[in-house]
Short mmCIF file of C-alpha atoms and ligand atoms in Angstrom, two decimals:
data_model
loop_
_atom_site.label_atom_id
_atom_site.label_comp_id
_atom_site.label_asym_id
_atom_site.label_seq_id
_atom_site.Cartn_x
_atom_site.Cartn_y
_atom_site.Cartn_z
CA MET A 25 77.37 80.33 115.39
CA ARG A 26 79.38 83.30 113.40
CA ASP A 27 81.24 84.42 116.05
CA ILE A 28 82.77 81.43 117.72
CA LEU A 29 86.35 81.02 115.27
CA ASN A 30 87.23 77.85 114.80
CA ILE A 31 90.77 77.67 113.21
CA ARG A 32 91.74 75.55 110.80
CA SER A 33 94.97 76.51 110.14
CA ILE A 34 97.79 79.22 110.64
CA THR A 35 100.76 79.74 108.33
CA ALA A 36 104.13 82.17 108.37
CA TYR A 37 104.72 83.60 105.06
CA ARG A 38 108.34 85.08 105.28
CA LEU A 39 108.16 87.73 102.09
CA ALA A 40 111.21 89.18 100.02
CA LEU A 41 109.43 91.75 97.86
CA PRO A 42 111.58 93.34 94.82
CA LEU A 43 111.31 97.02 95.57
CA ARG A 44 111.43 100.24 93.13
CA PHE A 45 113.50 101.86 94.43
CA ASP A 46 117.08 101.64 96.73
CA PHE A 47 116.18 101.53 100.11
CA LYS A 48 118.18 101.97 102.34
CA THR A 49 119.79 99.17 106.03
CA ALA A 50 121.79 98.90 108.04
CA LYS A 51 123.90 96.68 104.99
CA GLY A 52 123.33 99.21 102.23
CA LEU A 53 121.24 99.58 100.21
CA VAL A 54 118.45 97.14 98.88
CA ARG A 55 116.27 96.03 96.72
CA ILE A 56 114.32 93.76 98.65
CA ARG A 57 111.46 94.11 101.44
CA GLU A 58 111.45 91.59 103.67
CA THR A 59 108.57 90.72 105.42
CA ILE A 60 105.72 88.02 107.32
CA VAL A 61 102.58 87.30 106.12
CA ILE A 62 100.24 85.39 108.67
CA ARG A 63 97.20 83.56 107.15
CA ILE A 64 94.45 81.70 109.02
CA GLU A 65 91.85 79.72 107.55
CA ASP A 66 88.64 78.29 109.49
CA ILE A 67 87.18 75.02 109.14
CA ASP A 68 84.25 76.97 107.38
CA GLY A 69 86.92 78.06 104.51
CA TYR A 70 87.39 81.51 105.73
CA VAL A 71 90.68 83.59 105.33
CA GLY A 72 92.26 86.30 107.01
CA TYR A 73 95.59 87.59 106.24
CA GLY A 74 97.62 89.52 108.19
CA GLU A 75 101.60 92.07 107.67
CA CYS A 76 104.04 91.62 110.13
CA VAL A 77 106.00 95.07 109.39
CA ALA A 78 108.82 94.87 111.07
CA PHE A 79 112.12 95.58 108.72
CA THR A 80 115.13 94.03 107.77
CA ASP A 81 116.76 95.65 110.61
CA PRO A 82 116.06 97.78 113.69
CA PHE A 83 116.68 100.99 112.14
CA TYR A 84 112.47 101.93 113.20
CA THR A 85 111.99 99.61 116.25
CA ALA A 86 113.80 97.29 117.95
CA GLU A 87 110.71 94.82 116.21
CA THR A 88 112.94 93.58 113.11
CA VAL A 89 111.66 90.40 110.52
CA GLU A 90 114.01 88.09 112.27
CA ILE A 91 113.30 88.61 115.66
CA SER A 92 109.17 88.79 114.64
CA TRP A 93 109.49 85.70 112.91
CA ASN A 94 111.18 83.15 115.86
CA LYS A 95 108.41 84.44 117.78
CA LEU A 96 105.83 83.55 115.72
CA VAL A 97 106.61 79.62 114.60
CA GLU A 98 108.23 79.52 118.68
CA ASP A 99 105.79 80.16 121.05
CA TYR A 100 102.19 82.61 119.32
CA ILE A 101 101.20 80.39 116.65
CA PHE A 102 101.47 77.03 118.67
CA ASN A 103 99.51 78.67 121.78
CA LEU A 104 96.57 80.27 119.11
CA ARG A 105 96.30 77.30 117.34
CA ALA A 106 96.26 75.11 120.89
CA MET A 107 92.80 77.50 122.19
CA ARG A 108 89.70 76.00 121.60
CA PRO A 109 87.33 77.90 119.80
CA TYR A 110 85.64 81.32 121.25
CA PRO A 111 83.94 84.18 120.36
CA LEU A 112 86.91 87.44 118.17
CA GLU A 113 87.19 88.90 121.68
CA ASN A 114 88.43 86.18 124.31
CA TYR A 115 91.94 85.88 121.17
CA MET A 116 91.66 89.59 121.32
CA ARG A 117 92.30 89.63 125.01
CA GLN A 118 95.65 87.14 125.05
CA LEU A 119 96.79 88.83 122.23
CA GLN A 120 96.58 92.55 124.34
CA MET A 121 98.31 90.46 127.33
CA TRP A 122 100.66 88.93 124.87
CA LEU A 123 101.35 92.23 123.97
CA LYS A 124 101.77 94.22 127.15
CA ARG A 125 104.35 90.85 128.11
CA ASP A 126 106.42 90.81 124.91
CA ALA A 127 105.94 95.02 123.71
CA MET A 128 106.05 93.24 119.63
CA PRO A 129 103.72 95.96 118.04
CA MET A 130 104.36 95.13 114.28
CA THR A 131 104.31 90.96 114.80
CA MET A 132 100.53 91.10 117.95
CA ALA A 133 99.55 93.16 114.88
CA GLY A 134 100.50 90.70 112.48
CA LEU A 135 98.63 88.08 114.39
CA GLU A 136 95.67 90.97 115.31
CA ASN A 137 94.70 91.43 111.62
CA ALA A 138 94.72 88.51 110.60
CA LEU A 139 92.08 86.80 113.63
CA ILE A 140 90.06 90.37 112.47
CA HIS A 141 89.86 89.79 108.81
CA LEU A 142 88.81 86.19 109.21
CA SER A 143 85.93 87.44 111.88
CA CYS A 144 84.87 90.38 109.80
CA SER A 145 84.56 88.36 106.69
CA ARG A 146 82.13 84.66 108.82
CA LYS A 147 80.20 88.39 109.39
CA GLY A 148 80.64 90.22 105.81
CA VAL A 149 81.38 93.25 107.08
CA ASN A 150 84.58 95.73 106.48
CA SER A 151 87.50 95.37 109.64
CA ILE A 152 87.58 98.93 110.11
CA ALA A 153 84.23 100.30 109.69
CA HIS A 154 83.30 97.44 112.11
CA ILE A 155 86.50 98.07 114.78
CA MET A 156 86.08 101.78 114.39
CA LYS A 157 82.06 101.46 114.27
CA ALA A 158 82.15 104.64 111.51
CA ASP A 159 80.77 104.80 107.87
CA LEU A 160 83.70 105.11 105.98
CA VAL A 161 84.01 107.79 103.21
CA ASN A 162 83.93 106.99 99.57
CA THR A 163 86.69 107.95 98.68
CA ILE A 164 91.18 109.77 99.88
CA PRO A 165 93.07 111.71 99.19
CA MET A 166 96.61 111.39 98.28
CA GLY A 167 99.23 112.42 99.87
CA VAL A 168 103.01 111.48 99.27
CA VAL A 169 106.45 110.99 101.11
CA ILE A 170 109.48 112.63 99.48
CA GLY A 171 113.20 110.83 100.24
CA ASP A 172 115.86 112.90 101.25
CA ILE A 173 117.14 112.84 97.73
CA PRO A 174 119.44 115.65 96.29
CA ILE A 175 118.23 118.73 96.83
CA ASP A 176 118.22 120.02 93.00
CA GLU A 177 115.92 116.84 92.20
CA VAL A 178 113.40 117.68 94.98
CA LEU A 179 110.82 120.29 92.37
CA VAL A 180 110.79 118.18 89.97
CA ALA A 181 109.06 115.09 92.94
CA VAL A 182 107.74 117.53 93.67
CA GLN A 183 106.04 118.75 90.29
CA ARG A 184 105.86 115.29 88.88
CA TYR A 185 102.50 114.31 92.50
CA VAL A 186 100.75 117.67 92.24
CA GLU A 187 100.33 117.27 88.29
CA GLN A 188 98.92 113.73 89.98
CA GLY A 189 96.60 115.49 92.06
CA CYS A 190 98.07 115.05 95.62
CA GLU A 191 97.44 116.87 97.98
CA ARG A 192 99.67 117.31 100.80
CA ILE A 193 103.46 116.50 100.46
CA LYS A 194 105.96 115.72 103.08
CA LEU A 195 109.71 116.05 103.04
CA LYS A 196 112.20 113.58 104.56
CA VAL A 197 114.75 116.54 106.29
CA THR A 198 117.51 116.24 108.65
CA PRO A 199 119.96 119.23 110.10
CA ARG A 200 121.94 119.11 106.83
CA ASP A 201 119.59 120.79 104.08
CA GLY A 202 115.96 120.47 105.56
CA TYR A 203 115.19 123.20 106.22
CA GLU A 204 116.88 124.67 102.42
CA ARG A 205 114.51 122.11 100.99
CA THR A 206 111.43 122.68 102.68
CA LYS A 207 111.85 126.19 102.12
CA LEU A 208 112.31 125.60 98.55
CA VAL A 209 109.23 123.90 98.36
CA ARG A 210 107.59 125.53 99.92
CA SER A 211 108.51 129.03 97.69
CA ALA A 212 107.28 127.13 94.50
CA TYR A 213 103.97 125.73 96.59
CA PRO A 214 102.38 128.32 98.52
CA HIS A 215 99.34 127.09 99.23
CA ILE A 216 100.34 122.89 99.63
CA ASP A 217 99.64 121.17 102.31
CA LEU A 218 103.42 120.35 103.75
CA ALA A 219 104.53 118.18 106.01
CA VAL A 220 108.44 117.18 106.96
CA ASP A 221 109.05 114.06 108.64
CA ALA A 222 112.86 114.58 110.82
CA ASN A 223 112.73 110.84 111.73
CA GLN A 224 114.49 111.82 114.69
CA SER A 225 117.59 113.73 113.11
CA TYR A 226 118.15 116.58 115.48
CA THR A 227 119.43 116.58 118.54
CA TYR A 228 117.81 118.71 121.20
CA ASP A 229 121.32 121.27 120.76
CA GLN A 230 119.52 122.06 117.53
CA LEU A 231 116.27 123.25 119.22
CA HIS A 232 116.38 126.79 117.07
CA ASP A 233 117.24 124.82 113.78
CA ILE A 234 113.40 123.47 114.07
CA ALA A 235 112.67 126.65 115.17
CA ARG A 236 113.79 128.25 111.86
CA TYR A 237 110.88 126.06 109.89
CA ASN A 238 108.32 128.40 111.82
CA ASP A 239 107.99 131.08 108.87
CA LEU A 240 107.63 127.65 106.36
CA SER A 241 103.69 127.46 108.16
CA LEU A 242 104.37 123.54 107.38
CA LYS A 243 101.13 121.38 109.29
CA CYS A 244 103.57 119.74 111.43
CA ILE A 245 107.03 118.38 112.26
CA GLU A 246 107.45 114.82 112.23
CA GLU A 247 109.64 113.55 115.29
CA PRO A 248 111.95 116.46 115.20
CA PHE A 249 114.46 115.38 117.50
CA ALA A 250 116.63 112.30 119.05
CA ILE A 251 113.94 111.53 122.24
CA GLY A 252 115.78 108.67 124.53
CA SER A 253 112.51 108.08 126.17
CA LEU A 254 109.38 110.23 126.62
CA GLU A 255 109.73 110.98 129.87
CA GLU A 256 113.48 112.58 129.27
CA TYR A 257 112.06 114.05 126.75
CA ARG A 258 109.46 115.54 129.10
CA GLN A 259 112.16 116.46 131.42
CA TRP A 260 113.84 118.41 128.71
CA ARG A 261 110.82 120.14 127.05
CA ALA A 262 110.03 121.12 131.04
CA GLU A 263 113.87 123.34 131.64
CA GLN A 264 113.03 125.50 128.31
CA GLY A 265 110.02 126.75 130.21
CA GLU A 266 108.48 129.24 128.87
CA HIS A 267 111.15 130.24 126.46
CA TRP A 268 110.51 127.13 124.18
CA PRO A 269 110.15 128.99 119.87
CA ILE A 270 108.65 125.90 117.99
CA LYS A 271 105.49 127.36 116.74
CA THR A 272 105.08 124.32 113.82
CA PRO A 273 102.62 121.09 115.13
CA ILE A 274 104.66 118.80 116.74
CA CYS A 275 104.09 115.57 115.66
CA LEU A 276 105.06 111.78 116.51
CA ASP A 277 105.32 108.67 114.61
CA GLU A 278 107.97 106.35 116.13
CA SER A 279 108.61 107.10 119.86
CA ILE A 280 104.63 106.56 119.99
CA LEU A 281 104.68 102.27 120.51
CA SER A 282 101.56 102.25 121.92
CA CYS A 283 98.40 103.98 123.74
CA ASP A 284 100.21 104.30 126.91
CA ASP A 285 102.71 105.90 125.18
CA LEU A 286 99.94 108.43 123.51
CA SER A 287 98.29 108.91 126.58
CA TYR A 288 101.51 109.76 128.39
CA ALA A 289 102.35 112.97 125.48
CA ILE A 290 99.83 114.32 125.68
CA GLU A 291 99.03 114.36 129.30
CA HIS A 292 102.29 115.74 128.82
CA GLY A 293 101.65 118.02 126.32
CA LEU A 294 104.62 116.27 123.83
CA ILE A 295 102.76 116.36 121.49
CA ASP A 296 100.24 117.96 118.34
CA VAL A 297 99.52 115.77 115.90
CA ALA A 298 99.65 111.95 116.15
CA ASN A 299 100.84 109.81 112.88
CA ILE A 300 98.46 106.32 113.35
CA LYS A 301 100.15 103.40 112.51
CA VAL A 302 99.34 99.96 112.74
CA GLY A 303 101.90 97.80 112.96
CA ARG A 304 103.51 100.09 115.02
CA LEU A 305 101.01 100.65 117.69
CA GLY A 306 99.82 96.76 118.12
CA GLY A 307 97.46 96.50 116.03
CA LEU A 308 93.92 97.40 114.87
CA MET A 309 92.44 97.11 119.18
CA GLN A 310 94.79 99.85 120.13
CA THR A 311 94.74 101.85 117.25
CA GLN A 312 90.82 102.53 117.93
CA GLY A 313 91.74 102.86 121.08
CA ALA A 314 94.69 105.85 119.98
CA ILE A 315 91.65 107.24 117.47
CA ASN A 316 89.64 107.59 120.00
CA LEU A 317 92.73 110.09 122.67
CA CYS A 318 92.93 112.13 119.93
CA ARG A 319 89.40 112.56 119.92
CA GLU A 320 88.61 113.06 122.83
CA HIS A 321 91.46 115.29 123.76
CA ARG A 322 91.30 116.87 120.71
CA ILE A 323 94.67 116.30 119.28
CA HIS A 324 94.85 116.24 115.03
CA TYR A 325 95.71 113.27 114.65
CA TRP A 326 95.99 111.60 110.78
CA ILE A 327 97.13 107.67 109.57
CA GLY A 328 100.48 107.37 108.07
CA SER A 329 102.17 104.25 105.72
CA MET A 330 105.57 102.42 105.76
CA VAL A 331 107.04 100.54 103.22
CA GLU A 332 104.11 97.96 103.47
CA SER A 333 102.80 96.00 101.05
CA SER A 334 99.05 96.50 100.53
CA ILE A 335 97.48 93.04 103.35
CA SER A 336 98.83 96.36 106.24
CA LYS A 337 98.86 99.18 103.92
CA MET A 338 94.52 98.60 102.79
CA MET A 339 93.41 99.52 106.53
CA HIS A 340 95.47 102.78 106.70
CA VAL A 341 93.25 103.44 102.59
CA GLN A 342 90.25 102.97 104.90
CA LEU A 343 91.36 104.72 108.38
CA ALA A 344 92.25 107.76 106.11
CA ALA A 345 88.31 107.06 105.26
CA LEU A 346 87.31 107.76 108.10
CA GLY A 347 86.82 111.43 107.63
CA ASP A 348 88.57 113.60 110.56
CA SER A 349 92.02 113.22 110.61
CA TYR A 350 94.33 116.15 109.76
CA MET A 351 95.71 116.04 106.83
CA ALA A 352 95.90 113.24 103.48
CA GLY A 353 98.33 110.12 104.04
CA ASP A 354 100.71 108.63 103.35
CA LEU A 355 99.26 106.62 100.90
CA SER A 356 100.49 106.68 97.28
CA ASP A 357 100.55 104.25 94.85
CA SER A 358 101.49 100.95 94.97
CA SER A 359 103.61 101.42 92.51
CA ARG A 360 105.71 103.72 93.56
CA TYR A 361 106.90 100.74 95.86
CA PHE A 362 106.46 97.54 94.71
CA GLU A 363 107.25 95.92 91.76
CA ARG A 364 103.61 94.49 92.29
CA ASP A 365 101.74 94.43 95.30
CA LEU A 366 100.09 91.18 96.95
CA THR A 367 96.61 91.78 96.72
CA ASP A 368 93.33 92.86 93.85
CA PRO A 369 92.94 95.91 93.52
CA ASP A 370 96.18 97.24 95.00
CA ILE A 371 96.18 100.67 95.88
CA SER A 372 96.08 102.74 93.36
CA PHE A 373 94.80 106.85 92.75
CA VAL A 374 93.37 108.84 90.02
CA ASP A 375 93.57 112.00 89.33
CA GLY A 376 95.34 112.57 93.19
CA ARG A 377 91.29 110.06 94.06
CA MET A 378 91.35 106.76 95.86
CA THR A 379 87.97 104.66 95.45
CA VAL A 380 88.02 103.22 99.45
CA PRO A 381 87.40 99.35 98.91
CA THR A 382 84.91 98.73 101.63
CA GLY A 383 84.59 95.41 101.56
CA ALA A 384 84.00 92.28 104.00
CA GLY A 385 87.36 91.91 106.01
CA LEU A 386 90.61 93.66 104.59
CA GLY A 387 88.48 94.57 101.72
CA VAL A 388 89.59 92.74 98.95
CA SER A 389 91.30 89.34 97.96
CA VAL A 390 95.15 88.10 99.20
CA LEU A 391 95.96 87.42 95.42
CA GLU A 392 97.77 83.24 96.75
CA ASP A 393 99.84 82.88 94.08
CA ARG A 394 102.37 86.37 94.12
CA LEU A 395 102.04 85.60 97.83
CA LEU A 396 103.41 82.55 96.41
CA ASP A 397 105.87 83.93 93.98
CA TYR A 398 107.55 86.34 97.08
CA THR A 399 108.23 83.41 99.73
CA ILE A 400 111.23 82.26 100.57
CA GLY A 401 110.18 80.29 103.64
CA THR A 402 106.71 78.96 105.30
CA TRP A 403 105.71 77.90 109.04
CA THR A 404 101.93 76.24 108.98
CA LEU A 405 100.29 74.81 112.38
MG1 MG B 523 107.71 109.33 109.56
#
């Protein structure tokens, strides 16, 4: 009965991972990434891990570590643990119901990943290859995100990554000097794949500032506008009529929190390129739906990632190995982010490429000792 999951225990670990750079939060700069890892073990000793990638503060989406932790320990873990042994599909149905009811995609993704990796470990198959019904390519290219660092340091940073074999650069931009820094990089590297991410920092009034990027041959501009809701954005776009001045493909990230959002954005022509992140979309089932939706409607997709441990990021490495993404993902060495990451192997590129781990489940081992080293709280049932 390999298909039946008979759960022995579920543990949530609240972690504080030391970072190698200053991370901006509402409370100022910190060098810690708080996160939650979920471990599910079955009665045969198989184990699956998932990560809930909500942040400490609600700057990216409304879900936070604290909200997620409380919901896990007060509700989800108890109710999951109380379920009788079932095939994976039954658990997935339950999770999808909670996802619809509570709209906590990152929390649900953490639980779902752990269940899928557990089930796929039992079956001896890789989770991403299994869920996406596809073979993975052997290696993926590196793609680096360069934060909003001082403009006179940008070219030095780009040069360092290009020398490491990076084939795609994404710059974080704001109305302050976003165009200028992007132009600087484009002038120095006329042929590199270049994209920008504004993280909703431009207002609708700044439409023509976004149009200035037209001449920089960008792969895309990610989340240019401070969108209140997709509905409001659709209305505003409609008001612009025939005079839409932006030629750069528009990529959406944080405004797409589910397949339904993506479907809406596609239907109303609001999106040219989709950034795919497992946590933000609510898990692998939603991710599979989103990628298939893009393929069906000929919308480009590519694989993003966040400041997250390799327990979550490794799935993005494998998704980038599906072989039909629009450009290299936001995927670069673990050592850029963390003093020590949580899996063996972690994420590392040689000459700009990484060999994709395709073992059973998550495909890599989770370092349990290291997990405990960084744990600041646990909850087990
Ligand atoms: Mg983004």
